[in-house]
PDB file of C-alpha atoms in Angstrom:
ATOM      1  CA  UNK G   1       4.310  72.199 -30.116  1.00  0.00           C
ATOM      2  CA  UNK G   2       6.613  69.786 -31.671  1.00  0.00           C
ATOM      3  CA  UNK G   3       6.285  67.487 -28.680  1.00  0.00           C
ATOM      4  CA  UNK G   4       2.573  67.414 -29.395  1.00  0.00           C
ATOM      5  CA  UNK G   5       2.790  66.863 -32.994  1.00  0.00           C
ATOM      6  CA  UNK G   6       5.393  63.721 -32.167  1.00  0.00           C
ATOM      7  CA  UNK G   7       3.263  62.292 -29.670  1.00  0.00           C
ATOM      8  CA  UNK G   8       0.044  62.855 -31.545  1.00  0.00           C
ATOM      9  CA  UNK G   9       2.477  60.971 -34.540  1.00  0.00           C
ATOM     10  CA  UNK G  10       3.333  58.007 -32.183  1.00  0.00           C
ATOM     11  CA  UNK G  11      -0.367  57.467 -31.173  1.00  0.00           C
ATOM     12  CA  UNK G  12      -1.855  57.674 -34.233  1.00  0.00           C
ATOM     13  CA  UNK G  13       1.070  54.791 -35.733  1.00  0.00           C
ATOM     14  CA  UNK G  14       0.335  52.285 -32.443  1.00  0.00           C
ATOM     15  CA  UNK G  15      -3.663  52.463 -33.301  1.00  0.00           C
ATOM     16  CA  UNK G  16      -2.859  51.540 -36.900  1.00  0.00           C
ATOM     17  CA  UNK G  17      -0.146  49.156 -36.737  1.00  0.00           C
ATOM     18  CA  UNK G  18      -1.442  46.994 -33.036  1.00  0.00           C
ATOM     19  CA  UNK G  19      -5.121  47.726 -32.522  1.00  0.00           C
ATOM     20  CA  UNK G  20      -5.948  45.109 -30.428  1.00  0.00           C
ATOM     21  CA  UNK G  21      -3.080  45.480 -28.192  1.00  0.00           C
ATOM     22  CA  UNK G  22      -3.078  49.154 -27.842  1.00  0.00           C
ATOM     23  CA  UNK G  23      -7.032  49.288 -27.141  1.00  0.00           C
ATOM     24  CA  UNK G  24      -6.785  46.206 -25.508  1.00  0.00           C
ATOM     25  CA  UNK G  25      -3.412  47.041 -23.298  1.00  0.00           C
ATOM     26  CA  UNK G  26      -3.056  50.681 -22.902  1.00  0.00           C
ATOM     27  CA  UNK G  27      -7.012  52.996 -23.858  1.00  0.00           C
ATOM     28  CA  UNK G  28      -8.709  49.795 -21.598  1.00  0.00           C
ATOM     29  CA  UNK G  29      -6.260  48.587 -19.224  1.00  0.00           C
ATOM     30  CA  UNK G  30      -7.750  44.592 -20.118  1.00  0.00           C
ATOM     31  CA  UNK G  31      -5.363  42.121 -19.888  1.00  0.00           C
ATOM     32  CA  UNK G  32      -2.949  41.013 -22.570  1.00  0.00           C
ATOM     33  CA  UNK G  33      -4.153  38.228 -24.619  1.00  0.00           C
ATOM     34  CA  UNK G  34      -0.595  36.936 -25.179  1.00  0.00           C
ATOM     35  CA  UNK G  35       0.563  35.904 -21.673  1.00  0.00           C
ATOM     36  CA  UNK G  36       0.538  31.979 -21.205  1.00  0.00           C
ATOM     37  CA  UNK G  37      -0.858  30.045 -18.746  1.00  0.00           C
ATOM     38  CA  UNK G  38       1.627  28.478 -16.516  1.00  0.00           C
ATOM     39  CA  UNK G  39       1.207  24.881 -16.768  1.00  0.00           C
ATOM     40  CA  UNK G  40       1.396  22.086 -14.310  1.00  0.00           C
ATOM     41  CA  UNK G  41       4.305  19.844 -13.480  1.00  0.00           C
ATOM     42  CA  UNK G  42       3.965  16.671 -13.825  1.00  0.00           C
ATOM     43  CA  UNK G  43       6.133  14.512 -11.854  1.00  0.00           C
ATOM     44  CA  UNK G  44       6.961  10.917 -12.293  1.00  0.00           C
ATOM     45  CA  UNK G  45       6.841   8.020  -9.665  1.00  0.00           C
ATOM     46  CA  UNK G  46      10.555   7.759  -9.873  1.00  0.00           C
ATOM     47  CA  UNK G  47      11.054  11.917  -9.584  1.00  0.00           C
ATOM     48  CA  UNK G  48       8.043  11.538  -6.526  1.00  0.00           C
ATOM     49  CA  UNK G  49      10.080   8.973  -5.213  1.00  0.00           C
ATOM     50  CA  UNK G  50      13.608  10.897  -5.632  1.00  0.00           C
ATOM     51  CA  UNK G  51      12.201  13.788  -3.674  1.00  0.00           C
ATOM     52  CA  UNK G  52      10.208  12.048  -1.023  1.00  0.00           C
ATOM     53  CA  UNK G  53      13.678   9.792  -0.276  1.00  0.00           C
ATOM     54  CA  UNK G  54      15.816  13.088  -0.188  1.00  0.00           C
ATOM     55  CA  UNK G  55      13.201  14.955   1.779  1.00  0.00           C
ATOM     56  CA  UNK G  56      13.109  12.377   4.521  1.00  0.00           C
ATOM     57  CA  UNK G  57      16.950  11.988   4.370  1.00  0.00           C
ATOM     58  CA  UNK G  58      17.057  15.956   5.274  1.00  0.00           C
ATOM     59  CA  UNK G  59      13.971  15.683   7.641  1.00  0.00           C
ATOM     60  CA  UNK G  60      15.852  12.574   9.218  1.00  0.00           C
ATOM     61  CA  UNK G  61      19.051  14.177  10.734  1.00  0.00           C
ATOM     62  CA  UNK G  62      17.255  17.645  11.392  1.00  0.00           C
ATOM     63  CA  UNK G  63      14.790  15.206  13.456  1.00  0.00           C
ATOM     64  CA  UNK G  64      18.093  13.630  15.454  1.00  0.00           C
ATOM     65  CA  UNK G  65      19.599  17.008  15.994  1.00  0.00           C
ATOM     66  CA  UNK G  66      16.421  18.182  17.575  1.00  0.00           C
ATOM     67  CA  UNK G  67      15.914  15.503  19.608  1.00  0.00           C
ATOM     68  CA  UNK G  68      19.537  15.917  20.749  1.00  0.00           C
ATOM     69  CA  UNK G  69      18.711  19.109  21.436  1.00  0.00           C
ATOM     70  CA  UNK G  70      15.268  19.196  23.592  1.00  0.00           C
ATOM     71  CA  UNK G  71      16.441  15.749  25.221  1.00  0.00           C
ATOM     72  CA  UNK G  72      19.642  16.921  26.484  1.00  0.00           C
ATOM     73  CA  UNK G  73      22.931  14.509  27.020  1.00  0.00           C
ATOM     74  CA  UNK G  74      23.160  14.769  31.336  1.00  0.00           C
ATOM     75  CA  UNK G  75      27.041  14.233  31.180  1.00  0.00           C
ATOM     76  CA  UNK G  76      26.560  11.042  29.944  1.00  0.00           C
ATOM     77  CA  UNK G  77      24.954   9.995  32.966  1.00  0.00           C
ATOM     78  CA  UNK G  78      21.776   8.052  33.741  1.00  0.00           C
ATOM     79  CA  UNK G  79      18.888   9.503  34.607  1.00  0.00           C
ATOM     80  CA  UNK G  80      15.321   9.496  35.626  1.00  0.00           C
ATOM     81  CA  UNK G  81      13.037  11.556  32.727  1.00  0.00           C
ATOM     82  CA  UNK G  82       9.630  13.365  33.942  1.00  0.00           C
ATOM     83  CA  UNK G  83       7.841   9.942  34.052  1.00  0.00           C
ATOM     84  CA  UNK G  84      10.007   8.086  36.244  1.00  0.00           C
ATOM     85  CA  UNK G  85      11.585   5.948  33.808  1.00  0.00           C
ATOM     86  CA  UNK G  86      15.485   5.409  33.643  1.00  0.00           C
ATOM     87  CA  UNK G  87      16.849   7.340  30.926  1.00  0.00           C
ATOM     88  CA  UNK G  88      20.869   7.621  29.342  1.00  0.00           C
ATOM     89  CA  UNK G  89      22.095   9.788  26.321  1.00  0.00           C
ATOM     90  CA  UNK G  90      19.422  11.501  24.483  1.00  0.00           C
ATOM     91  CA  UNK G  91      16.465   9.873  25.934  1.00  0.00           C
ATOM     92  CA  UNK G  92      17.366   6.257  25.696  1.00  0.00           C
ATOM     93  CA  UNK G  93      15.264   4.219  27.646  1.00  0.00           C
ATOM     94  CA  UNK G  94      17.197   1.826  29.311  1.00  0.00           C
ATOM     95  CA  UNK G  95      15.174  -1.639  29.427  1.00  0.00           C
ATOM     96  CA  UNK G  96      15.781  -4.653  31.311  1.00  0.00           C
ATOM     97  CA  UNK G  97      19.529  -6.423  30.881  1.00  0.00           C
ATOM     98  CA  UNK G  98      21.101  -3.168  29.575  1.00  0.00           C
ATOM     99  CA  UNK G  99      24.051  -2.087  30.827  1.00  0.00           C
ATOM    100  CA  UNK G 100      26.036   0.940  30.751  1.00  0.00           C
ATOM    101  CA  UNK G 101      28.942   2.046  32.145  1.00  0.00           C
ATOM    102  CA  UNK G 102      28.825   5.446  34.952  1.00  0.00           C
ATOM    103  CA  UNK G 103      29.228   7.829  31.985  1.00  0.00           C
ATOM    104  CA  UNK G 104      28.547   7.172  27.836  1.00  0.00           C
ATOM    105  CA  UNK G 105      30.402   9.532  25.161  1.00  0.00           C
ATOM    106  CA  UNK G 106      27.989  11.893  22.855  1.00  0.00           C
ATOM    107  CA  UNK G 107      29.105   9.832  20.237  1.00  0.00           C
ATOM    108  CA  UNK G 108      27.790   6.182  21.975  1.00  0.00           C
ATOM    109  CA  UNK G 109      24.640   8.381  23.029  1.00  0.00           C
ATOM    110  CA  UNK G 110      24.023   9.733  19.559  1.00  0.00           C
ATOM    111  CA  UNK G 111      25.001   5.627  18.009  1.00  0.00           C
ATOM    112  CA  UNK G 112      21.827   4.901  20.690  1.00  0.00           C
ATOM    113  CA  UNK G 113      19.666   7.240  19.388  1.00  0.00           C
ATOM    114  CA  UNK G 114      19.743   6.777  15.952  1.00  0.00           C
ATOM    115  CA  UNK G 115      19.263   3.278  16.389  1.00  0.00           C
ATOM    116  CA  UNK G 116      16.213   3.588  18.661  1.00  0.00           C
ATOM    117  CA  UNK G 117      14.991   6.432  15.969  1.00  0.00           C
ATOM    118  CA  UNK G 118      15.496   3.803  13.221  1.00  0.00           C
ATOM    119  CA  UNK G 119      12.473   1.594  15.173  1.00  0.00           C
ATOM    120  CA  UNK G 120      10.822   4.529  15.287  1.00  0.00           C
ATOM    121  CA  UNK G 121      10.704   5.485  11.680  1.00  0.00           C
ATOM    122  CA  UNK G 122      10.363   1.349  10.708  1.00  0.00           C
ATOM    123  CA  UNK G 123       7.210   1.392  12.738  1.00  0.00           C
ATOM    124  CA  UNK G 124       5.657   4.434  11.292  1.00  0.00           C
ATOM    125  CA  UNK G 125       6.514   2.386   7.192  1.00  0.00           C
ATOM    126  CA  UNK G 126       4.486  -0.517   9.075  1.00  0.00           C
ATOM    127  CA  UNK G 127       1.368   1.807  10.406  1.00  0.00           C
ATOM    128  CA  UNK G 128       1.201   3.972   7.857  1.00  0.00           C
ATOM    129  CA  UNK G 129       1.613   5.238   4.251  1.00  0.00           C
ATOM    130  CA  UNK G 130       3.712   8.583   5.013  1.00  0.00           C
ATOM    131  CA  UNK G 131       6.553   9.811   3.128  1.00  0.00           C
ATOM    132  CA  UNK G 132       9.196  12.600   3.466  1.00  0.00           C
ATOM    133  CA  UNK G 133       8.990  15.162   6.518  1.00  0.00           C
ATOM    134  CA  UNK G 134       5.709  13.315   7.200  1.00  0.00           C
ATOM    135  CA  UNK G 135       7.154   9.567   8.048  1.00  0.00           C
ATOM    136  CA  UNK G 136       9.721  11.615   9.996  1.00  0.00           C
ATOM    137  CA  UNK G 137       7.365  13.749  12.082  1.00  0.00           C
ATOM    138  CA  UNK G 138       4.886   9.979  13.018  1.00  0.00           C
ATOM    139  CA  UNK G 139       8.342   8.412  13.780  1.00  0.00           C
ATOM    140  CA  UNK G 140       9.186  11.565  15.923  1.00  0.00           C
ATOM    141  CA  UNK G 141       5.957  11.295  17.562  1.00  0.00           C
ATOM    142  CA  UNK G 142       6.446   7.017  18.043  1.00  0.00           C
ATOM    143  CA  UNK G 143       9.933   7.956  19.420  1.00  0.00           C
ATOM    144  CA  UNK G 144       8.578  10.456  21.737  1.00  0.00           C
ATOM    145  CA  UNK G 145       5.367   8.771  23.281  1.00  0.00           C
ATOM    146  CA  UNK G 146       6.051   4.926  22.729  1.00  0.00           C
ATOM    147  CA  UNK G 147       4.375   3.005  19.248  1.00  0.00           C
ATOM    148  CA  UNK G 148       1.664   2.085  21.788  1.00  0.00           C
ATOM    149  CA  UNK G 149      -0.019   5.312  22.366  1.00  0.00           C
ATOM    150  CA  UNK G 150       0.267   6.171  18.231  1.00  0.00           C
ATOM    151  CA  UNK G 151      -1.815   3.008  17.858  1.00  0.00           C
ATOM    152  CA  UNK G 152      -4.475   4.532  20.140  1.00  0.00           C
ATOM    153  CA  UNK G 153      -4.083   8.002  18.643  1.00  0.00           C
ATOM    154  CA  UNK G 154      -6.599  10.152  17.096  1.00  0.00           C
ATOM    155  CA  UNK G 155      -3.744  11.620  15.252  1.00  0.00           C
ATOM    156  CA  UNK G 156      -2.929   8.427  13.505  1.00  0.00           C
ATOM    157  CA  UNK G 157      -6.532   8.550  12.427  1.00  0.00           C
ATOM    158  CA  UNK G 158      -5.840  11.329  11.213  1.00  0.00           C
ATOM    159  CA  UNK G 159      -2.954  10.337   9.402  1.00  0.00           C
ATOM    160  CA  UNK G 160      -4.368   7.646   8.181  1.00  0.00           C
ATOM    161  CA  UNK G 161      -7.341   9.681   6.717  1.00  0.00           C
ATOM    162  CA  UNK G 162      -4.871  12.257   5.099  1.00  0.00           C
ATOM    163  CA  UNK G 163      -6.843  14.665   7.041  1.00  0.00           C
ATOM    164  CA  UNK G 164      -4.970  17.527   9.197  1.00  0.00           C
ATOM    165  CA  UNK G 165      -3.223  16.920  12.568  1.00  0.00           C
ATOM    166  CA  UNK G 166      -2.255  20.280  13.923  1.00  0.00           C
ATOM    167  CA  UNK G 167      -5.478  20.284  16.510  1.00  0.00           C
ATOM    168  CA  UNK G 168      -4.480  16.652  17.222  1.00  0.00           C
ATOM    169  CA  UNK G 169      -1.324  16.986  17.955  1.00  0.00           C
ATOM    170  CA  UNK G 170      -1.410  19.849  20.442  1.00  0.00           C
ATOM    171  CA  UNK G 171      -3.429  17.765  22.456  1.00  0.00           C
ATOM    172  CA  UNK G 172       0.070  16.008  23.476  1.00  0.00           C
ATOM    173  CA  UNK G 173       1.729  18.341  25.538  1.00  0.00           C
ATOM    174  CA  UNK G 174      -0.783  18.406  28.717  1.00  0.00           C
ATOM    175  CA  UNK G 175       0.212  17.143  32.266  1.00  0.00           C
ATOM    176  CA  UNK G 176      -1.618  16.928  35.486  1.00  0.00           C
ATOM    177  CA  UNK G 177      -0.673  19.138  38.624  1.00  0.00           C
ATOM    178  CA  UNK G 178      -0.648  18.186  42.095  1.00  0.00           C
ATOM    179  CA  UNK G 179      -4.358  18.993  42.134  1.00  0.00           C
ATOM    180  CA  UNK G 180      -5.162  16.530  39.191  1.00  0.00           C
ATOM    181  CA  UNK G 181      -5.820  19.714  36.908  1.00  0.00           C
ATOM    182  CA  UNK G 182      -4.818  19.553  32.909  1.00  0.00           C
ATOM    183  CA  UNK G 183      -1.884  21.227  32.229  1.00  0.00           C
ATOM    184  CA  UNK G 184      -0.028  22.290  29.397  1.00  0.00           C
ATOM    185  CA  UNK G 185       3.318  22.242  29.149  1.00  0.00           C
ATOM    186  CA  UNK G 186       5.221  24.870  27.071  1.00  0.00           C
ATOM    187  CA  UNK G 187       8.493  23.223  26.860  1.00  0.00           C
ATOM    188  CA  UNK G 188       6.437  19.778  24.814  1.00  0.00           C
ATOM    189  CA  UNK G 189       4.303  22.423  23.281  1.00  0.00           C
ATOM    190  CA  UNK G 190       7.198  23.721  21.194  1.00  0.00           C
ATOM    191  CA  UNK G 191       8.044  20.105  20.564  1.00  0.00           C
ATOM    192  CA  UNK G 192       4.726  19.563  18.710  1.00  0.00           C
ATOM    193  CA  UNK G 193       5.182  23.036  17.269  1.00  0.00           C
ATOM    194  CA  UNK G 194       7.366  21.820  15.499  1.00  0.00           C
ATOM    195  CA  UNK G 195       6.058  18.241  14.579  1.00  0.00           C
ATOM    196  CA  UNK G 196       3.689  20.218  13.050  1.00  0.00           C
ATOM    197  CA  UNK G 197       5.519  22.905  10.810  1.00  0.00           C
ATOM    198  CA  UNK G 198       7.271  19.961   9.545  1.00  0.00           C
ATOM    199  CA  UNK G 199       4.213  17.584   9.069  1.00  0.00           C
ATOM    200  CA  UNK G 200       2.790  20.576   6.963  1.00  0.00           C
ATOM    201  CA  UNK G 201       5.843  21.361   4.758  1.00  0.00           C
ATOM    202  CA  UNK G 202       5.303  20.818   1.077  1.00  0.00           C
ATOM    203  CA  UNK G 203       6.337  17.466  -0.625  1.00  0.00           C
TER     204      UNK G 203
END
């Protein structure tokens, strides 16, 4: 009985004393009135450009560690890649006049590819607009398939258009068997897996 009374008490004090928000938050379940909107961030061009510099700084060595990765070193060795073409360190193709000795040290294979990388990324500031994980990702792409077939690319179209390049990019990991039949290959499919998840992370 004297629970009743006290919570009969307690009521009758919360409709007097806040009305609104006791009808409002507790007999009608409506939503508070006095929760905020959240509001929008602002950034300036030199915050923009303080991010997009650090993203790409991150994006840039995760980008050499992959390639290290999914190229392979071959003992330091020269080699012939999946095209035919003479190949040393992590996919450095050797041109005409280079020389090497038999073997190269991680360290002189790694010096090779962040210099050929370094192209790479100055060609996709020349064709393009892209900042961050996104200049990374066209200058993983130039590295990858030469600055020649970018320039031909629907997904540089794409890029171009600030439209999406998931679909366009898959399109890049197809080969042709014996029998002249499209192939895909799983092993440059997870490559452009992951062109894409970093194309698509947020500035």
């Amino acid at each position: 009985m004297k629970f009743y009374f006290k919570s009969s008490f307690l009521l009758v004090i919360g409709m007097l004393f806040a009305p609104n928000s006791f009808f409002g938050g507790f007999i009608f379940n409506s939503p508070a009135t006095h929760v905020k909107s959240e509001k929008k961030v602002v950034l300036s061009n030199a915050e923009k450009n303080y991010i997009s510099k650090y993203r790409f700084e991150k994006g840039y060595e995760e980008a050499i560690e992959f390639i290290k990765k999914h190229e392979g070193f071959a003992g330091g060795k020269a080699y012939y890649d999946a095209a035919g073409i003479k190949t040393i360190g992590y996919g450095h193709v050797i041109k005409p006049g280079e020389h090497f000795p038999e073997r190269i040290t991680r360290q002189q294979a790694e010096n090779l590819l962040r210099k050929d990388f370094d192209k790479a990324v100055r060609a996709a500031e020349r064709e393009t607009d892209t900042e961050g994980y996104k200049k990374i990702v066209v200058a993983h792409f130039i590295y990858a398939k030469g600055i020649g077939n970018f320039l031909k690319s629907n997904f540089r179209k794409k890029v171009l258009a600030n439209e999406p390049v998931d679909d366009e990019l898959k399109k890049w990991c197809y080969y042709r068997n014996s029998e002249g039949v499209p192939v895909r290959s799983e092993y440059i499919y997870k490559i452009r897996l992951w062109e894409i998840e970093m194309y698509n992370r947020e500035m």
